[in-house]
PDB file of C-alpha atoms in Angstrom:
ATOM      1  CA  MET A   1      -5.472   4.203  17.005  1.00 41.00           C
ATOM      2  CA  LYS A   2      -6.588   2.019  19.930  1.00 39.00           C
ATOM      3  CA  ARG A   3      -5.730  -1.157  18.046  1.00 39.00           C
ATOM      4  CA  LEU A   4      -2.228   0.119  17.320  1.00 40.00           C
ATOM      5  CA  VAL A   5      -1.623   0.983  20.962  1.00 36.00           C
ATOM      6  CA  LEU A   6      -2.859  -2.417  22.151  1.00 34.00           C
ATOM      7  CA  PHE A   7      -0.634  -4.187  19.622  1.00 35.00           C
ATOM      8  CA  VAL A   8       2.412  -2.205  20.691  1.00 39.00           C
ATOM      9  CA  VAL A   9       1.833  -2.668  24.420  1.00 35.00           C
ATOM     10  CA  GLY A  10       1.060  -6.363  24.013  1.00 37.00           C
ATOM     11  CA  SER A  11       4.167  -6.968  21.928  1.00 37.00           C
ATOM     12  CA  ILE A  12       6.408  -5.193  24.407  1.00 34.00           C
ATOM     13  CA  SER A  13       4.879  -7.206  27.239  1.00 36.00           C
ATOM     14  CA  LEU A  14       5.531 -10.486  25.428  1.00 31.00           C
ATOM     15  CA  VAL A  15       9.150  -9.541  24.751  1.00 35.00           C
ATOM     16  CA  SER A  16       9.694  -8.536  28.374  1.00 36.00           C
ATOM     17  CA  PHE A  17       8.030 -11.719  29.688  1.00 35.00           C
ATOM     18  CA  GLY A  18      10.224 -13.865  27.446  1.00 40.00           C
ATOM     19  CA  HIS A  19      13.360 -12.187  28.747  1.00 42.00           C
ATOM     20  CA  GLN A  20      12.278 -12.728  32.367  1.00 43.00           C
ATOM     21  CA  ALA A  21      11.468 -16.403  31.768  1.00 43.00           C
ATOM     22  CA  ARG A  22      14.851 -17.073  30.202  1.00 42.00           C
ATOM     23  CA  ALA A  23      16.589 -15.321  33.086  1.00 44.00           C
ATOM     24  CA  GLN A  24      14.847 -17.610  35.591  1.00 48.00           C
ATOM     25  CA  ARG A  25      15.652 -20.819  33.709  1.00 47.00           C
ATOM     26  CA  ALA A  26      19.428 -20.430  33.295  1.00 47.00           C
ATOM     27  CA  PRO A  27      22.283 -17.940  33.554  1.00 53.00           C
ATOM     28  CA  ALA A  28      22.231 -15.688  30.521  1.00 54.00           C
ATOM     29  CA  ASP A  29      24.778 -16.262  27.789  1.00 61.00           C
ATOM     30  CA  THR A  30      26.664 -13.000  27.288  1.00 67.00           C
ATOM     31  CA  SER A  31      26.570 -12.973  23.474  1.00 65.00           C
ATOM     32  CA  ALA A  32      22.894 -13.971  23.430  1.00 60.00           C
ATOM     33  CA  SER A  33      22.061 -11.250  25.947  1.00 60.00           C
ATOM     34  CA  VAL A  34      23.849  -8.625  23.882  1.00 56.00           C
ATOM     35  CA  ALA A  35      22.022  -9.731  20.721  1.00 58.00           C
ATOM     36  CA  ALA A  36      18.678  -9.768  22.513  1.00 53.00           C
ATOM     37  CA  GLY A  37      19.360  -6.321  23.906  1.00 55.00           C
ATOM     38  CA  GLY A  38      20.119  -5.018  20.423  1.00 56.00           C
ATOM     39  CA  LEU A  39      16.906  -6.481  19.051  1.00 54.00           C
ATOM     40  CA  GLN A  40      14.959  -4.968  21.924  1.00 55.00           C
ATOM     41  CA  ARG A  41      16.415  -1.526  21.214  1.00 57.00           C
ATOM     42  CA  GLN A  42      15.626  -1.838  17.507  1.00 48.00           C
ATOM     43  CA  TYR A  43      12.092  -2.902  18.315  1.00 44.00           C
ATOM     44  CA  ASN A  44      11.596  -0.029  20.747  1.00 48.00           C
ATOM     45  CA  GLN A  45      12.845   2.439  18.128  1.00 47.00           C
ATOM     46  CA  LEU A  46      10.486   0.923  15.544  1.00 47.00           C
ATOM     47  CA  VAL A  47       7.570   1.355  17.930  1.00 47.00           C
ATOM     48  CA  ARG A  48       8.497   4.979  18.619  1.00 51.00           C
ATOM     49  CA  ASN A  49       8.783   5.727  14.897  1.00 54.00           C
ATOM     50  CA  ALA A  50       5.456   4.053  14.109  1.00 64.00           C
ATOM     51  CA  TRP A  51       3.766   5.927  16.924  1.00 62.00           C
ATOM     52  CA  SER A  52       5.054   9.224  15.507  1.00 76.00           C
ATOM     53  CA  LEU A  53       3.695   8.479  12.027  1.00 89.00           C
ATOM     54  CA  TYR A  54       0.291   7.222  13.172  1.00 86.00           C
ATOM     55  CA  ASN A  55      -0.254   9.797  15.910  1.00 83.00           C
ATOM     56  CA  GLY A  56      -2.022  12.494  13.863  1.00 85.00           C
ATOM     57  CA  PRO A  57      -5.656  13.612  13.993  1.00 91.00           C
ATOM     58  CA  GLU A  58      -8.296  11.678  12.098  1.00 92.00           C
ATOM     59  CA  TYR A  59      -8.973  12.929   8.573  1.00 94.00           C
ATOM     60  CA  ILE A  60     -12.679  13.635   8.100  1.00 93.00           C
ATOM     61  CA  ASP A  61     -14.313  13.598   4.673  1.00 92.00           C
ATOM     62  CA  TYR A  62     -15.795  17.002   3.831  1.00 94.00           C
ATOM     63  CA  VAL A  63     -16.794  16.655   0.162  1.00 93.00           C
ATOM     64  CA  ARG A  64     -20.291  15.742  -0.993  1.00 91.00           C
ATOM     65  CA  SER A  65     -20.703  12.349  -2.619  1.00 90.00           C
ATOM     66  CA  ASN A  66     -22.286  13.938  -5.710  1.00 90.00           C
ATOM     67  CA  THR A  67     -19.210  16.005  -6.528  1.00 93.00           C
ATOM     68  CA  ASN A  68     -17.737  16.395  -9.981  1.00 94.00           C
ATOM     69  CA  GLY A  69     -14.002  15.650  -9.685  1.00 95.00           C
ATOM     70  CA  HIS A  70     -11.840  14.662  -6.731  1.00 96.00           C
ATOM     71  CA  ARG A  71      -9.601  16.567  -4.327  1.00 97.00           C
ATOM     72  CA  PHE A  72      -6.386  14.517  -4.452  1.00 98.00           C
ATOM     73  CA  PHE A  73      -3.173  14.603  -6.461  1.00 98.00           C
ATOM     74  CA  GLY A  74      -3.155  12.214  -9.401  1.00 96.00           C
ATOM     75  CA  THR A  75      -5.886   9.809  -8.367  1.00 96.00           C
ATOM     76  CA  LYS A  76      -8.590   9.659  -5.728  1.00 95.00           C
ATOM     77  CA  ASP A  77      -7.268   6.298  -4.501  1.00 95.00           C
ATOM     78  CA  GLU A  78      -4.445   5.721  -2.031  1.00 95.00           C
ATOM     79  CA  GLN A  79      -1.012   5.347  -3.602  1.00 96.00           C
ATOM     80  CA  LEU A  80       2.108   3.640  -2.328  1.00 96.00           C
ATOM     81  CA  ALA A  81       4.420   6.426  -1.268  1.00 97.00           C
ATOM     82  CA  THR A  82       7.571   7.306   0.643  1.00 98.00           C
ATOM     83  CA  VAL A  83       7.495  10.084   3.224  1.00 97.00           C
ATOM     84  CA  THR A  84      10.119  11.666   5.471  1.00 97.00           C
ATOM     85  CA  TYR A  85       8.240  12.529   8.649  1.00 96.00           C
ATOM     86  CA  ALA A  86       9.650  13.849  11.931  1.00 93.00           C
ATOM     87  CA  GLY A  87      13.154  12.974  10.733  1.00 94.00           C
ATOM     88  CA  THR A  88      12.372   9.366   9.760  1.00 94.00           C
ATOM     89  CA  THR A  89      11.770   8.053   6.230  1.00 96.00           C
ATOM     90  CA  TYR A  90       8.927   5.557   5.737  1.00 96.00           C
ATOM     91  CA  ALA A  91       8.568   3.568   2.514  1.00 95.00           C
ATOM     92  CA  ASN A  92       5.527   1.794   1.067  1.00 94.00           C
ATOM     93  CA  VAL A  93       2.903   3.697   3.042  1.00 95.00           C
ATOM     94  CA  LEU A  94      -0.549   4.440   1.638  1.00 95.00           C
ATOM     95  CA  LEU A  95      -0.914   8.177   1.085  1.00 97.00           C
ATOM     96  CA  ARG A  96      -3.110  10.704  -0.671  1.00 97.00           C
ATOM     97  CA  TYR A  97      -2.341  14.406  -1.063  1.00 98.00           C
ATOM     98  CA  ASP A  98      -5.423  16.597  -0.557  1.00 98.00           C
ATOM     99  CA  LEU A  99      -4.869  19.588  -2.853  1.00 98.00           C
ATOM    100  CA  ILE A 100      -7.779  21.594  -1.467  1.00 97.00           C
ATOM    101  CA  ARG A 101      -6.565  21.679   2.109  1.00 96.00           C
ATOM    102  CA  GLY A 102      -2.902  20.959   1.426  1.00 96.00           C
ATOM    103  CA  GLN A 103      -2.923  17.891   3.669  1.00 97.00           C
ATOM    104  CA  LEU A 104      -1.223  14.514   3.475  1.00 97.00           C
ATOM    105  CA  VAL A 105      -3.644  11.725   4.300  1.00 97.00           C
ATOM    106  CA  LEU A 106      -2.345   8.385   5.590  1.00 95.00           C
ATOM    107  CA  LYS A 107      -4.370   5.177   5.500  1.00 91.00           C
ATOM    108  CA  PRO A 108      -3.176   2.520   7.962  1.00 86.00           C
ATOM    109  CA  TYR A 109      -3.260  -0.968   6.507  1.00 75.00           C
ATOM    110  CA  GLN A 110      -6.406  -2.962   7.365  1.00 68.00           C
ATOM    111  CA  ASP A 111      -8.109   0.047   8.917  1.00 71.00           C
ATOM    112  CA  ASP A 112     -11.036   2.137   7.732  1.00 79.00           C
ATOM    113  CA  PHE A 113     -10.099   5.462   9.294  1.00 85.00           C
ATOM    114  CA  GLN A 114      -7.562   7.875   7.824  1.00 93.00           C
ATOM    115  CA  ILE A 115      -4.939  10.010   9.537  1.00 94.00           C
ATOM    116  CA  GLN A 116      -3.973  13.571   8.711  1.00 96.00           C
ATOM    117  CA  LEU A 117      -0.214  14.052   8.929  1.00 96.00           C
ATOM    118  CA  VAL A 118       1.102  17.219  10.567  1.00 95.00           C
ATOM    119  CA  ASN A 119       2.463  19.374   7.727  1.00 94.00           C
ATOM    120  CA  GLU A 120       5.221  20.915   9.835  1.00 94.00           C
ATOM    121  CA  LEU A 121       6.683  17.439  10.417  1.00 95.00           C
ATOM    122  CA  VAL A 122       6.715  16.478   6.722  1.00 96.00           C
ATOM    123  CA  GLU A 123      10.051  17.170   5.042  1.00 97.00           C
ATOM    124  CA  ARG A 124       9.358  15.521   1.692  1.00 98.00           C
ATOM    125  CA  PHE A 125       7.350  12.724   0.094  1.00 99.00           C
ATOM    126  CA  SER A 126       7.229  10.840  -3.203  1.00 99.00           C
ATOM    127  CA  ILE A 127       3.924   9.759  -4.702  1.00 98.00           C
ATOM    128  CA  GLY A 128       2.766   8.845  -8.203  1.00 96.00           C
ATOM    129  CA  GLY A 129       6.236   9.379  -9.665  1.00 97.00           C
ATOM    130  CA  HIS A 130       6.516  12.913  -8.242  1.00 98.00           C
ATOM    131  CA  THR A 131       8.609  14.215  -5.350  1.00 99.00           C
ATOM    132  CA  PHE A 132       7.196  16.974  -3.161  1.00 99.00           C
ATOM    133  CA  VAL A 133       9.121  19.097  -0.670  1.00 98.00           C
ATOM    134  CA  ARG A 134       8.073  21.462   2.079  1.00 97.00           C
ATOM    135  CA  LEU A 135       9.742  24.834   1.662  1.00 95.00           C
ATOM    136  CA  GLY A 136      10.601  27.312   4.377  1.00 86.00           C
ATOM    137  CA  ALA A 137       9.274  30.760   5.173  1.00 88.00           C
ATOM    138  CA  ASP A 138      10.505  32.055   1.804  1.00 88.00           C
ATOM    139  CA  ALA A 139       8.178  29.738  -0.145  1.00 93.00           C
ATOM    140  CA  PRO A 140       6.871  31.538  -3.245  1.00 94.00           C
ATOM    141  CA  GLY A 141       3.186  30.698  -2.795  1.00 91.00           C
ATOM    142  CA  ARG A 142       0.602  29.310  -0.412  1.00 91.00           C
ATOM    143  CA  ALA A 143       1.027  25.628  -1.329  1.00 94.00           C
ATOM    144  CA  ALA A 144       1.810  23.257   1.527  1.00 93.00           C
ATOM    145  CA  PHE A 145       4.230  21.267  -0.643  1.00 98.00           C
ATOM    146  CA  TYR A 146       5.956  21.866  -3.967  1.00 98.00           C
ATOM    147  CA  ASP A 147       6.384  19.356  -6.779  1.00 98.00           C
ATOM    148  CA  VAL A 148      10.061  19.185  -7.815  1.00 98.00           C
ATOM    149  CA  LEU A 149       9.887  18.876 -11.595  1.00 98.00           C
ATOM    150  CA  VAL A 150      13.617  19.420 -12.172  1.00 98.00           C
ATOM    151  CA  ASP A 151      16.214  19.289  -9.400  1.00 98.00           C
ATOM    152  CA  GLY A 152      19.676  20.783  -9.482  1.00 95.00           C
ATOM    153  CA  PRO A 153      21.367  24.190  -9.123  1.00 95.00           C
ATOM    154  CA  VAL A 154      18.286  25.547 -10.908  1.00 97.00           C
ATOM    155  CA  GLN A 155      15.000  23.979  -9.824  1.00 98.00           C
ATOM    156  CA  ALA A 156      11.698  23.819 -11.645  1.00 98.00           C
ATOM    157  CA  LEU A 157       8.817  23.653  -9.177  1.00 98.00           C
ATOM    158  CA  ALA A 158       5.056  23.299  -9.428  1.00 98.00           C
ATOM    159  CA  ALA A 159       2.396  24.209  -6.899  1.00 98.00           C
ATOM    160  CA  HIS A 160      -0.812  22.231  -7.386  1.00 98.00           C
ATOM    161  CA  TYR A 161      -4.119  23.505  -6.041  1.00 98.00           C
ATOM    162  CA  LYS A 162      -7.726  22.423  -6.163  1.00 98.00           C
ATOM    163  CA  LYS A 163     -10.844  24.376  -5.245  1.00 97.00           C
ATOM    164  CA  TYR A 164     -14.137  22.987  -3.961  1.00 95.00           C
ATOM    165  CA  THR A 165     -17.397  24.828  -4.593  1.00 96.00           C
ATOM    166  CA  GLU A 166     -21.039  23.936  -4.102  1.00 93.00           C
ATOM    167  CA  HIS A 167     -24.021  25.097  -6.122  1.00 91.00           C
ATOM    168  CA  THR A 168     -27.730  24.538  -5.753  1.00 92.00           C
ATOM    169  CA  THR A 169     -29.845  22.926  -8.443  1.00 88.00           C
ATOM    170  CA  VAL A 170     -33.608  22.577  -8.516  1.00 88.00           C
ATOM    171  CA  THR A 171     -33.497  19.322  -6.562  1.00 91.00           C
ATOM    172  CA  THR A 172     -30.180  19.143  -4.711  1.00 91.00           C
ATOM    173  CA  ILE A 173     -26.807  20.660  -3.833  1.00 93.00           C
ATOM    174  CA  GLU A 174     -23.887  19.569  -5.993  1.00 92.00           C
ATOM    175  CA  GLY A 175     -20.162  19.965  -5.535  1.00 94.00           C
ATOM    176  CA  GLU A 176     -17.499  20.742  -8.087  1.00 95.00           C
ATOM    177  CA  ILE A 177     -13.710  20.566  -7.867  1.00 97.00           C
ATOM    178  CA  THR A 178     -11.431  22.506 -10.197  1.00 97.00           C
ATOM    179  CA  ALA A 179      -7.636  22.336 -10.454  1.00 97.00           C
ATOM    180  CA  THR A 180      -4.924  24.910 -11.098  1.00 97.00           C
ATOM    181  CA  THR A 181      -1.125  24.722 -11.168  1.00 97.00           C
ATOM    182  CA  THR A 182       1.419  27.512 -10.856  1.00 97.00           C
ATOM    183  CA  TYR A 183       5.084  27.161 -11.784  1.00 98.00           C
ATOM    184  CA  TYR A 184       8.238  28.596 -10.254  1.00 98.00           C
ATOM    185  CA  LEU A 185      11.921  28.600 -11.054  1.00 98.00           C
ATOM    186  CA  HIS A 186      14.361  28.601  -8.137  1.00 98.00           C
ATOM    187  CA  LYS A 187      17.625  30.295  -9.084  1.00 97.00           C
ATOM    188  CA  ASP A 188      20.345  31.819  -6.900  1.00 96.00           C
ATOM    189  CA  GLY A 189      18.179  31.626  -3.791  1.00 94.00           C
ATOM    190  CA  GLN A 190      15.199  33.372  -5.403  1.00 96.00           C
ATOM    191  CA  TYR A 191      11.842  32.050  -6.617  1.00 98.00           C
ATOM    192  CA  TYR A 192      10.490  33.380  -9.911  1.00 98.00           C
ATOM    193  CA  PRO A 193       6.920  32.779 -11.146  1.00 98.00           C
ATOM    194  CA  ILE A 194       6.817  31.221 -14.607  1.00 98.00           C
ATOM    195  CA  LYS A 195       3.726  31.763 -16.744  1.00 96.00           C
ATOM    196  CA  LYS A 196       5.201  31.184 -20.193  1.00 94.00           C
ATOM    197  CA  PRO A 197       8.471  29.875 -21.693  1.00 93.00           C
ATOM    198  CA  LYS A 198       9.734  33.409 -22.325  1.00 94.00           C
ATOM    199  CA  ASP A 199       9.824  33.931 -18.544  1.00 97.00           C
ATOM    200  CA  VAL A 200      12.502  31.232 -18.336  1.00 97.00           C
ATOM    201  CA  VAL A 201      14.480  32.683 -21.241  1.00 97.00           C
ATOM    202  CA  ARG A 202      14.520  36.108 -19.574  1.00 97.00           C
ATOM    203  CA  LEU A 203      16.211  34.690 -16.464  1.00 98.00           C
ATOM    204  CA  PHE A 204      19.211  33.404 -18.451  1.00 97.00           C
ATOM    205  CA  PRO A 205      20.473  36.241 -20.652  1.00 96.00           C
ATOM    206  CA  GLU A 206      23.757  34.400 -21.220  1.00 96.00           C
ATOM    207  CA  HIS A 207      21.828  31.602 -22.972  1.00 96.00           C
ATOM    208  CA  ARG A 208      19.034  33.681 -24.495  1.00 96.00           C
ATOM    209  CA  ALA A 209      19.832  32.920 -28.138  1.00 97.00           C
ATOM    210  CA  ALA A 210      20.207  29.168 -27.574  1.00 97.00           C
ATOM    211  CA  LEU A 211      17.011  28.964 -25.512  1.00 97.00           C
ATOM    212  CA  ARG A 212      15.008  30.887 -28.102  1.00 96.00           C
ATOM    213  CA  SER A 213      16.310  28.614 -30.835  1.00 96.00           C
ATOM    214  CA  TYR A 214      15.334  25.580 -28.749  1.00 96.00           C
ATOM    215  CA  LEU A 215      11.792  26.898 -28.323  1.00 94.00           C
ATOM    216  CA  GLN A 216      11.408  27.475 -32.056  1.00 92.00           C
ATOM    217  CA  LYS A 217      12.500  23.925 -32.868  1.00 93.00           C
ATOM    218  CA  ASN A 218      10.587  22.197 -30.059  1.00 92.00           C
ATOM    219  CA  ASN A 219       6.971  23.259 -29.897  1.00 86.00           C
ATOM    220  CA  GLU A 220       5.739  21.313 -26.855  1.00 87.00           C
ATOM    221  CA  PRO A 221       1.970  21.941 -26.440  1.00 89.00           C
ATOM    222  CA  GLU A 222       1.825  20.784 -22.815  1.00 92.00           C
ATOM    223  CA  PRO A 223       2.927  23.735 -20.593  1.00 91.00           C
ATOM    224  CA  GLU A 224       4.415  21.617 -17.818  1.00 95.00           C
ATOM    225  CA  GLN A 225       6.426  19.435 -20.166  1.00 95.00           C
ATOM    226  CA  ALA A 226       7.616  22.517 -22.063  1.00 94.00           C
ATOM    227  CA  PHE A 227       8.777  24.074 -18.783  1.00 96.00           C
ATOM    228  CA  ILE A 228      10.611  20.906 -17.753  1.00 97.00           C
ATOM    229  CA  ALA A 229      12.303  20.484 -21.141  1.00 96.00           C
ATOM    230  CA  LEU A 230      13.448  24.110 -21.246  1.00 97.00           C
ATOM    231  CA  VAL A 231      14.953  24.029 -17.751  1.00 98.00           C
ATOM    232  CA  ARG A 232      16.740  20.759 -18.513  1.00 98.00           C
ATOM    233  CA  TYR A 233      18.133  22.211 -21.727  1.00 97.00           C
ATOM    234  CA  GLN A 234      19.354  25.256 -19.812  1.00 97.00           C
ATOM    235  CA  ALA A 235      21.151  22.906 -17.409  1.00 97.00           C
ATOM    236  CA  GLU A 236      22.883  21.261 -20.386  1.00 97.00           C
ATOM    237  CA  LEU A 237      23.993  24.665 -21.661  1.00 96.00           C
ATOM    238  CA  ALA A 238      25.312  25.629 -18.228  1.00 95.00           C
ATOM    239  CA  ALA A 239      27.221  22.350 -17.895  1.00 94.00           C
ATOM    240  CA  ALA A 240      28.819  22.838 -21.316  1.00 90.00           C
ATOM    241  CA  HIS A 241      30.288  26.154 -20.255  1.00 78.00           C
TER     242      HIS A 241
END
C-alpha cells in the first residue's frame, strides 16, 4: 500500500510541477490548457478509482500448508478477472474467490501481499468463465456471491461453498478442504432451491409434459449441466409461446 501511495503522490507532484513550469515560460495556449486540464481530471479520477480498489485490508493466509485441497473457486492460482467495485468496473485484475470465507482476494501486480475486497462494495465479477453477482437481503442462502449459470427472465444460480477442517494424526495436524454447491432458480421475484431436475419441472406446470420428455431424451449425468440445459430449454419453450 505504501508503494502505491508514493507512486500516486509523486506522479501528481510531477504533473503539477510541469504545469507550473510551462506557466512561467510563456502565456498558456487556450486549447493546450483545456486539453491539459482534461488530462489532469482524467488522471485524478484514475487515481481515485485505483485507491478505492486497492484500499482494502490485507488478506492473511489461514490454511495449513499440508492441506488436502484448496479454498478458491476453480483454481488456487490468481485469474484474470473483471470486477465492478464501488460503482467502477475494472478489467484484467488478478483475483481469487475464497469459497470458505466468501471473500474476493486481489493481488496487485508486482507485489507479494494480497488485498481483501469489501464484499458490500462488490456488485459483480467475472472469473474463470463464470459471472458472480451479489444479491440483496432476499438472497436465498448464505453465499457472499452467486454464480449466474443462466441469465434471463428465469435465472439459474449456483452457490459454491468450501469447508476447512483440521484433524490430528500421530505426527502432525493436517487440513482438509471439501466443496459443496447448492442450486437455485429465480422466478417471478422468488428463489427456489433445486435439488433435482424434477424440482425445475414442478415450477413450470404449463411446460411439464415437454420438460419431462426432454429429461427422458437427454440424460445428462452432471447435475450442474443438467440444470443449465433444462432451464435453457424452458426458456426456448417460453419464447415459442
